Tab-separated table of N, CA, C and O in Angstrom:
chain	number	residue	atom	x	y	z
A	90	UNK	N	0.817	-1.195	0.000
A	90	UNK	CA	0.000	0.000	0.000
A	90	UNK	C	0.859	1.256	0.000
A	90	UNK	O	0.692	2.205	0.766
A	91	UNK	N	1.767	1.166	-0.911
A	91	UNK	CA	2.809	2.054	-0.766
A	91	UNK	C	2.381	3.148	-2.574
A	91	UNK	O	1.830	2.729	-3.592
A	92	UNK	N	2.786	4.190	-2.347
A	92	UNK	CA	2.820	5.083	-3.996
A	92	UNK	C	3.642	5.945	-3.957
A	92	UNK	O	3.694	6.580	-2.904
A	93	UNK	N	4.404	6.238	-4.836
A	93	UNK	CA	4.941	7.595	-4.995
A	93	UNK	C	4.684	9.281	-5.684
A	93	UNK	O	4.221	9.442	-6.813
A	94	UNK	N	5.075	10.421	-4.782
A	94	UNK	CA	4.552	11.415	-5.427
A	94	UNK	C	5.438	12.209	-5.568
A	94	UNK	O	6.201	12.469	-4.638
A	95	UNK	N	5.539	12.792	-6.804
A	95	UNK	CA	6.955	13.500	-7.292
A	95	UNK	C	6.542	14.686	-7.183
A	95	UNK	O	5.552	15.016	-7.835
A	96	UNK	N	7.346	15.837	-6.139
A	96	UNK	CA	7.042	16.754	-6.425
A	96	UNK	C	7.350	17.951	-7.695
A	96	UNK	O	6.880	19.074	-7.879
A	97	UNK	N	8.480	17.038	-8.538
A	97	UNK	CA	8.928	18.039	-9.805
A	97	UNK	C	9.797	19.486	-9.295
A	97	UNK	O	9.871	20.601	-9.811
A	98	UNK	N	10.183	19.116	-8.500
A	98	UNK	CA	11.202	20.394	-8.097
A	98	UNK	C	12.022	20.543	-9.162
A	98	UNK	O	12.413	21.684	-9.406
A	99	UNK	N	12.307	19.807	-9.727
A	99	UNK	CA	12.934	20.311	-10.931
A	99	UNK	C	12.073	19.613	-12.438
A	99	UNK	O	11.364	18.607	-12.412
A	100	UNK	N	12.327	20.319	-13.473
A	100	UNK	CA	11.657	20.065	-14.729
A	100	UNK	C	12.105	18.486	-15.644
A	100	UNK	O	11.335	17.728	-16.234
A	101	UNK	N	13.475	18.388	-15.495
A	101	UNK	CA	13.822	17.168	-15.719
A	101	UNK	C	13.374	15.979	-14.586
A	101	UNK	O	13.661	14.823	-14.896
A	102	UNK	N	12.951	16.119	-13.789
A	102	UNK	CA	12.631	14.418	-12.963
A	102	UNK	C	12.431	13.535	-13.279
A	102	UNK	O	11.223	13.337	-13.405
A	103	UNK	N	13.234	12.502	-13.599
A	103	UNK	CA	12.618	11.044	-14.038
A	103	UNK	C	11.941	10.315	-12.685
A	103	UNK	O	11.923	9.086	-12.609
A	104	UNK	N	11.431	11.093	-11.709
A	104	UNK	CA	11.320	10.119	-10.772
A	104	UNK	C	10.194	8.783	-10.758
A	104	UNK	O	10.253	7.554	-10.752
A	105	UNK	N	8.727	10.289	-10.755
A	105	UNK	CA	7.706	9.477	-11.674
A	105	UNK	C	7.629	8.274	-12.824
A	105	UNK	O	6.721	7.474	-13.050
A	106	UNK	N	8.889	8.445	-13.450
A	106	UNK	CA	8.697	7.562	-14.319
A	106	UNK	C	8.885	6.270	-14.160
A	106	UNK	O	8.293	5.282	-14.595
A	107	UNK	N	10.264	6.497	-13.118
A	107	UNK	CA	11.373	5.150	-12.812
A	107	UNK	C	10.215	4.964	-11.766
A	107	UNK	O	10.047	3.750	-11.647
A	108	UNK	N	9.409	5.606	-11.018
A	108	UNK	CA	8.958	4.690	-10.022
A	108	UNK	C	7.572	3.661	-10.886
A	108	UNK	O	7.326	2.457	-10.958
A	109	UNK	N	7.086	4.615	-11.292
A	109	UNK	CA	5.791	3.247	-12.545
A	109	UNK	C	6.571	2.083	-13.082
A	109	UNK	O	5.973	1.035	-13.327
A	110	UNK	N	8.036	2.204	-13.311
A	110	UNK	CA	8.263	0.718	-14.137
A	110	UNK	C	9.199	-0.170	-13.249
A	110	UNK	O	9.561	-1.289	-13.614
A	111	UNK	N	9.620	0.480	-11.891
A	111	UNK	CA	9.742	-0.387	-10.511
A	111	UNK	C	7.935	-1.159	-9.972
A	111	UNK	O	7.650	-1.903	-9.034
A	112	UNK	N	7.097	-0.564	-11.032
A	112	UNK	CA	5.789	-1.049	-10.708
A	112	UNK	C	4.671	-0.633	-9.586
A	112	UNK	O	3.633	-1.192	-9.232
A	113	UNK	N	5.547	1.026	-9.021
A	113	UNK	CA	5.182	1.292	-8.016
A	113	UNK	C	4.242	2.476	-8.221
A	113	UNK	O	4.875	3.396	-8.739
A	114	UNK	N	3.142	2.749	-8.036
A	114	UNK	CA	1.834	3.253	-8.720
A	114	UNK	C	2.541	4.503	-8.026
A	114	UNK	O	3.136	4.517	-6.948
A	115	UNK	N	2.254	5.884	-9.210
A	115	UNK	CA	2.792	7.461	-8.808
A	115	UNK	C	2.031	8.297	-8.983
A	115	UNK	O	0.967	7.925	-9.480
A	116	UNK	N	2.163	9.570	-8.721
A	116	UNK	CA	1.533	11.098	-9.194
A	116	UNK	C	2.477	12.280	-9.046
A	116	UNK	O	3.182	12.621	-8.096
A	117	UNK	N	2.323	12.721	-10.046
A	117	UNK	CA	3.059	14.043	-9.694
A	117	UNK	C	2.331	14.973	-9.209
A	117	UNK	O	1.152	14.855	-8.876
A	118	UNK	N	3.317	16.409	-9.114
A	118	UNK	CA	2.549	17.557	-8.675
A	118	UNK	C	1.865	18.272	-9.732
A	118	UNK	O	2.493	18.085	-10.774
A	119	UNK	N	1.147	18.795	-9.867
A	119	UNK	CA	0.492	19.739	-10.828
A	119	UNK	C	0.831	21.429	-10.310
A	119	UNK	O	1.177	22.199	-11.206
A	120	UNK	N	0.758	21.820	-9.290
A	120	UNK	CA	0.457	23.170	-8.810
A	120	UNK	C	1.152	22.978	-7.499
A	120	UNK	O	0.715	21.998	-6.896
A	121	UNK	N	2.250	23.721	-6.786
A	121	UNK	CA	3.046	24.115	-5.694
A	121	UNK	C	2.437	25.235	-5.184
A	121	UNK	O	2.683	26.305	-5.740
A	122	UNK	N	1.375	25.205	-3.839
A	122	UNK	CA	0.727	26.568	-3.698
A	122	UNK	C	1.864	27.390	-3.208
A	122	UNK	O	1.594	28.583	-3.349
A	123	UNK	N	3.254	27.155	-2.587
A	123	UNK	CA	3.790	27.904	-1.766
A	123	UNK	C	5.233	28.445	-1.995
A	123	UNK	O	6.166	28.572	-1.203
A	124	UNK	N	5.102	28.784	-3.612
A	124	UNK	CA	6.508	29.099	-4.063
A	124	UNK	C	6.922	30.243	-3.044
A	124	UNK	O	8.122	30.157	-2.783
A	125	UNK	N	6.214	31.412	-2.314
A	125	UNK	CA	6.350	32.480	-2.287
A	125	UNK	C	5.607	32.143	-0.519
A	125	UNK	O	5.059	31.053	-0.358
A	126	UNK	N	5.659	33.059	0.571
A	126	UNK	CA	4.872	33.328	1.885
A	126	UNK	C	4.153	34.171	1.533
A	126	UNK	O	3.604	34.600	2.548
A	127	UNK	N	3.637	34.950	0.247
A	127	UNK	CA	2.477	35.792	0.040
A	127	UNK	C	1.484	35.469	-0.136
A	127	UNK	O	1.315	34.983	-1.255
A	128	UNK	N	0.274	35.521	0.770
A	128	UNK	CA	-0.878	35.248	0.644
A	128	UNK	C	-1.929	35.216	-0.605
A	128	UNK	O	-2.781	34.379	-0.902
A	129	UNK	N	-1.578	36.346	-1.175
A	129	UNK	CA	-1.865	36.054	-2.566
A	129	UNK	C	-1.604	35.266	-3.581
A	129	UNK	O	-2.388	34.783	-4.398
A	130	UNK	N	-0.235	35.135	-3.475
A	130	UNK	CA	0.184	34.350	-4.591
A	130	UNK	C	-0.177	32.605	-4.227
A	130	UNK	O	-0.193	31.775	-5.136
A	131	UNK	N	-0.453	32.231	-2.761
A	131	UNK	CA	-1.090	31.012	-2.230
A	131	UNK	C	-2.492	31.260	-2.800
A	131	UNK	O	-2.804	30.294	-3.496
A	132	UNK	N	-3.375	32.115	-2.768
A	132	UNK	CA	-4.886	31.889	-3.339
A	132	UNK	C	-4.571	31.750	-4.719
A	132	UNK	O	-5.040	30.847	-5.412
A	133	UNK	N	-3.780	32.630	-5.137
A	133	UNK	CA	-3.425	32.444	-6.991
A	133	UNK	C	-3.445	31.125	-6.992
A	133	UNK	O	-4.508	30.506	-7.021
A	134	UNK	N	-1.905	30.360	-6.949
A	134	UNK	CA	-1.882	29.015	-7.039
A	134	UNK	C	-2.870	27.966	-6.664
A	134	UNK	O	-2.719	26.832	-7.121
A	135	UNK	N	-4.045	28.290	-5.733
A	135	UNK	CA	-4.789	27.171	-5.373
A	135	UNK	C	-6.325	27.348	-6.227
A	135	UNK	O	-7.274	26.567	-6.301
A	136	UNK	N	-6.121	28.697	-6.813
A	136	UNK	CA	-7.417	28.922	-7.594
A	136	UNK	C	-7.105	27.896	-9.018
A	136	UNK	O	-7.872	27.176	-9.656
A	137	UNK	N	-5.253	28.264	-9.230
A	137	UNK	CA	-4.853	27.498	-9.974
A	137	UNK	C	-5.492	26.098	-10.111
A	137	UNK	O	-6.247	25.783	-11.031
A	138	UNK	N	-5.048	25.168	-8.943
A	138	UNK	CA	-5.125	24.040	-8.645
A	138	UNK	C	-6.397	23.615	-8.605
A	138	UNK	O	-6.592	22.403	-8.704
A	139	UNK	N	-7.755	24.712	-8.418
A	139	UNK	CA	-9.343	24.313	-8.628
A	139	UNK	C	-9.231	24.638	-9.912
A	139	UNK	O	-10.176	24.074	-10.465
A	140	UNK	N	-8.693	25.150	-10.599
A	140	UNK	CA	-9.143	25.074	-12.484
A	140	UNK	C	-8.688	24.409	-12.875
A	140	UNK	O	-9.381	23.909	-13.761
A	141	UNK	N	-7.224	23.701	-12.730
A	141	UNK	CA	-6.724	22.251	-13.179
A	141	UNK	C	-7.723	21.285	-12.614
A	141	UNK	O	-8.133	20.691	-13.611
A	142	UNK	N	-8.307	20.826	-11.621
A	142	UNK	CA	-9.145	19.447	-11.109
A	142	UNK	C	-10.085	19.687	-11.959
A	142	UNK	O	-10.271	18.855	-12.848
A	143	UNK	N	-11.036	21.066	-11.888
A	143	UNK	CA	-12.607	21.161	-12.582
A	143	UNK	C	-12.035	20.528	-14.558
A	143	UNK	O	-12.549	19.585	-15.160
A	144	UNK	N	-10.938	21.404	-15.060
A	144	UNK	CA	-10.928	21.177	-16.298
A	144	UNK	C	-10.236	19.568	-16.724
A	144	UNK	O	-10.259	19.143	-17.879
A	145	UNK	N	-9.562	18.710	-15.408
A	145	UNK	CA	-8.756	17.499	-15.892
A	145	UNK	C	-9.320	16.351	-15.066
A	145	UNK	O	-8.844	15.216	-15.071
A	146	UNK	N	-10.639	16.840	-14.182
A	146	UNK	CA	-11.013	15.738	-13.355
A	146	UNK	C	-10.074	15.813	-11.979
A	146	UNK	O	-10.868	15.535	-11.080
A	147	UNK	N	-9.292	15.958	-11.620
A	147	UNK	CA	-8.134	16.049	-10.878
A	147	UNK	C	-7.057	16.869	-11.196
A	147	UNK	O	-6.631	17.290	-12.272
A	148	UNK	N	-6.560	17.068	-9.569
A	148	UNK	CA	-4.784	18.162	-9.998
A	148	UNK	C	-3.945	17.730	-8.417
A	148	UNK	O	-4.478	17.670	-7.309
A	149	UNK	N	-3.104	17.581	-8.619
A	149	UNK	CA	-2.446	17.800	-7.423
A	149	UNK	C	-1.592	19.011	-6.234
A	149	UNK	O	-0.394	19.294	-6.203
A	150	UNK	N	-2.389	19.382	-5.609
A	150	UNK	CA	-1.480	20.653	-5.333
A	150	UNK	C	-0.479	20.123	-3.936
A	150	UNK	O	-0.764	19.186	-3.190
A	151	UNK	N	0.153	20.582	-3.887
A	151	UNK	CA	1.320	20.600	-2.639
A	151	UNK	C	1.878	21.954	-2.025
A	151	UNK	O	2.255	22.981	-2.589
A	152	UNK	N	1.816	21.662	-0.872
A	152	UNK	CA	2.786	22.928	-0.114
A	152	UNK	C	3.317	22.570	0.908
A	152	UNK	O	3.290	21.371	1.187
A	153	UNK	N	3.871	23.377	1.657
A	153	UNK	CA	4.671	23.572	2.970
A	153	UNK	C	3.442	23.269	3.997
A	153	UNK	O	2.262	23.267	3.647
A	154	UNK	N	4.029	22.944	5.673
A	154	UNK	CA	3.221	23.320	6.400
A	154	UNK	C	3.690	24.582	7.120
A	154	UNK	O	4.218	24.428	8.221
A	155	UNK	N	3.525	26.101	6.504
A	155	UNK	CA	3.490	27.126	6.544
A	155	UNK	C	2.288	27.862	7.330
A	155	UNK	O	1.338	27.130	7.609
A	156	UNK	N	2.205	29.194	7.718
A	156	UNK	CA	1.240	29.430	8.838
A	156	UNK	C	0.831	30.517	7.272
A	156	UNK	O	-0.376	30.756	7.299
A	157	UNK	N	1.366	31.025	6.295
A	157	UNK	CA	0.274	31.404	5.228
A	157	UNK	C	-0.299	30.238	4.584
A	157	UNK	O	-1.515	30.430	4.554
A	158	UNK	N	-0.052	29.265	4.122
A	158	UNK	CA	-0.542	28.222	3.418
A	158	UNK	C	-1.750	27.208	4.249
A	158	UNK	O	-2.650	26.455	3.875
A	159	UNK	N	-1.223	27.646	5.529
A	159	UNK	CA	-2.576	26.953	6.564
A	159	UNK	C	-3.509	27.810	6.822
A	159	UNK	O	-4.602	27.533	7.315
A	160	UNK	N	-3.028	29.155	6.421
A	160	UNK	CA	-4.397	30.386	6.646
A	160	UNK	C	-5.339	30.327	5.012
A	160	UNK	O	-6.509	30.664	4.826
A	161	UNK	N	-4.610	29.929	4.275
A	161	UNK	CA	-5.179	29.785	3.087
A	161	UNK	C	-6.417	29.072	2.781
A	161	UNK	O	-7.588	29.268	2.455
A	162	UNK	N	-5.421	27.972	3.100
A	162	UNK	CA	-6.325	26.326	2.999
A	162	UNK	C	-7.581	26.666	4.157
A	162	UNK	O	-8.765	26.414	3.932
A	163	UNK	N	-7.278	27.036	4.915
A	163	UNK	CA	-8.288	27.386	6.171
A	163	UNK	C	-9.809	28.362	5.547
A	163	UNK	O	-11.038	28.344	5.481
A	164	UNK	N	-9.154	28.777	5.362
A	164	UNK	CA	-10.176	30.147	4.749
A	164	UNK	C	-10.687	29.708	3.396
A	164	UNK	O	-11.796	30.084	3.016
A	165	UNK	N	-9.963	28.968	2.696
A	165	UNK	CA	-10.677	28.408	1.509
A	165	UNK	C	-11.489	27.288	1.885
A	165	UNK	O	-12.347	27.235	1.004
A	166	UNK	N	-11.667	26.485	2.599
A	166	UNK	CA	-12.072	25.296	3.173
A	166	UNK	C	-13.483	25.495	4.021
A	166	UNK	O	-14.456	24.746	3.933
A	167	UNK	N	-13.375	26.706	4.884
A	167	UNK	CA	-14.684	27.313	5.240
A	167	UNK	C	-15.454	27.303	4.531
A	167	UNK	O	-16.382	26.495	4.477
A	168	UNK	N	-15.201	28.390	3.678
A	168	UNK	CA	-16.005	28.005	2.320
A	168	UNK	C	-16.510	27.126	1.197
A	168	UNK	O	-17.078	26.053	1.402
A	169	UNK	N	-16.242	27.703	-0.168
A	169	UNK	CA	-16.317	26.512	-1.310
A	169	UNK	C	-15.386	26.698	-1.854
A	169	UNK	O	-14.956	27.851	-1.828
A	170	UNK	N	-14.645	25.678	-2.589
A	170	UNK	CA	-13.537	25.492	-3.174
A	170	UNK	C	-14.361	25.123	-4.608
A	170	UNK	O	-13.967	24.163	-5.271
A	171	UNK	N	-15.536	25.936	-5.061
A	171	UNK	CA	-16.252	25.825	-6.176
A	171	UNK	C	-16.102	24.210	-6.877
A	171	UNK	O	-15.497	23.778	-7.858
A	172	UNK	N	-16.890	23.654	-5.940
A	172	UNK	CA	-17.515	22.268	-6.003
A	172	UNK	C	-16.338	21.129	-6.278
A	172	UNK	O	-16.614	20.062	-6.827
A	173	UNK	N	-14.974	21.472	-5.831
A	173	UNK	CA	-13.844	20.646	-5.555
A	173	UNK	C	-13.527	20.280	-4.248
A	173	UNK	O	-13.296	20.951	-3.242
A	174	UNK	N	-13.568	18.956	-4.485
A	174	UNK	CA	-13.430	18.099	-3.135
A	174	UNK	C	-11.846	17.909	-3.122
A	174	UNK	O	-11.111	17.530	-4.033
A	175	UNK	N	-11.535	18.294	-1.785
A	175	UNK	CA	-10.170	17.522	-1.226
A	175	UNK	C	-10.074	16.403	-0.831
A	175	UNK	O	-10.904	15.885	-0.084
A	176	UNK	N	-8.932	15.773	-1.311
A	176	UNK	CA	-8.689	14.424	-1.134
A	176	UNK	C	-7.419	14.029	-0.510
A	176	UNK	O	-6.652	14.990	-0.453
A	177	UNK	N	-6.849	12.755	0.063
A	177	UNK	CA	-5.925	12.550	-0.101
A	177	UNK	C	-5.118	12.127	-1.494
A	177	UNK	O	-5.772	11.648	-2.421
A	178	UNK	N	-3.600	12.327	-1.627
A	178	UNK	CA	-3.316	11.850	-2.662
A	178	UNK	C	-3.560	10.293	-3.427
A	178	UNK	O	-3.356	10.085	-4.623
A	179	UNK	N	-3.949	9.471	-2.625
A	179	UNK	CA	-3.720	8.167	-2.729
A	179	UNK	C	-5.415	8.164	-3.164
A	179	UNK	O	-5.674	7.278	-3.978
A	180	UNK	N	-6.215	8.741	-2.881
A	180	UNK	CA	-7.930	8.781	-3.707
A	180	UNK	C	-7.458	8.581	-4.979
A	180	UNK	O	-7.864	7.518	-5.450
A	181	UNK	N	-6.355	9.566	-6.108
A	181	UNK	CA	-6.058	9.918	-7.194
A	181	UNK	C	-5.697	8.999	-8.324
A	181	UNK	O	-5.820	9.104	-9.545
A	182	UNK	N	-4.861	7.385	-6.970
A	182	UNK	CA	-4.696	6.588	-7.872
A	182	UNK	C	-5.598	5.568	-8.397
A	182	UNK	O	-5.408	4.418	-8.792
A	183	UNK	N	-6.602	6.284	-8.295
A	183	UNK	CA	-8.307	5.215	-8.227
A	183	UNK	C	-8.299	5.949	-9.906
A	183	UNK	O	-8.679	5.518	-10.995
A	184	UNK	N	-7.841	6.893	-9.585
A	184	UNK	CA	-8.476	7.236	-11.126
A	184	UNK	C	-7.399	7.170	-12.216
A	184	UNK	O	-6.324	7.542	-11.747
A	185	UNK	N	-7.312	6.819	-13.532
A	185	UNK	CA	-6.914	6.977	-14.719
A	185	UNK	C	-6.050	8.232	-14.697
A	185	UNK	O	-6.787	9.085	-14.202
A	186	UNK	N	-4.883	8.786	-14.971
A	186	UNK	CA	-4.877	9.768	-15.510
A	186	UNK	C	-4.192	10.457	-17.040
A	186	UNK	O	-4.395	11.636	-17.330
């Protein structure tokens, strides 16, 4: 019950790849909410990350555990994340992608 998730810190990563043909089910990242501690640029990226899921079925976002990125998620979560459900990553490998 093990998977791997690449975060793509860099553009070349084979990590994702080498881990699917070790046979070991993966995902990458799609969207990094926390390049930056600006609050804005965390709602940018996660508005990001709800228009990648609504338009691809799914997206993966990742961040820090940061006290902007937990005020974010917080405050977006109260609310609606316009009819996107959070998941864990491991929901993701249920689906095709």
């Amino acid at each position: 019950n093990v998977f791997f998730l690449d975060s793509r810190t860099t553009p070349e990563s084979v990590a994702e790849e080498a881990a699917r043909h070790a046979g070991v089910p993966a995902l990458r990242r799609d969207v990094f909410l926390d390049v930056t501690d600006d609050p804005a640029a965390v709602r940018l990226a996660l508005r990001q990350a709800i228009g990648l899921a609504r338009e691809h079925g799914q997206a993966v976002a990742i961040g820090h555990v940061h006290p902007v990125t937990l005020e974010v998620l917080s405050t977006a979560l109260a609310h609606d994340l316009d009819g996107v459900e959070l998941v864990p990553p491991s929901r993701l490998l249920q689906k095709s992608r």
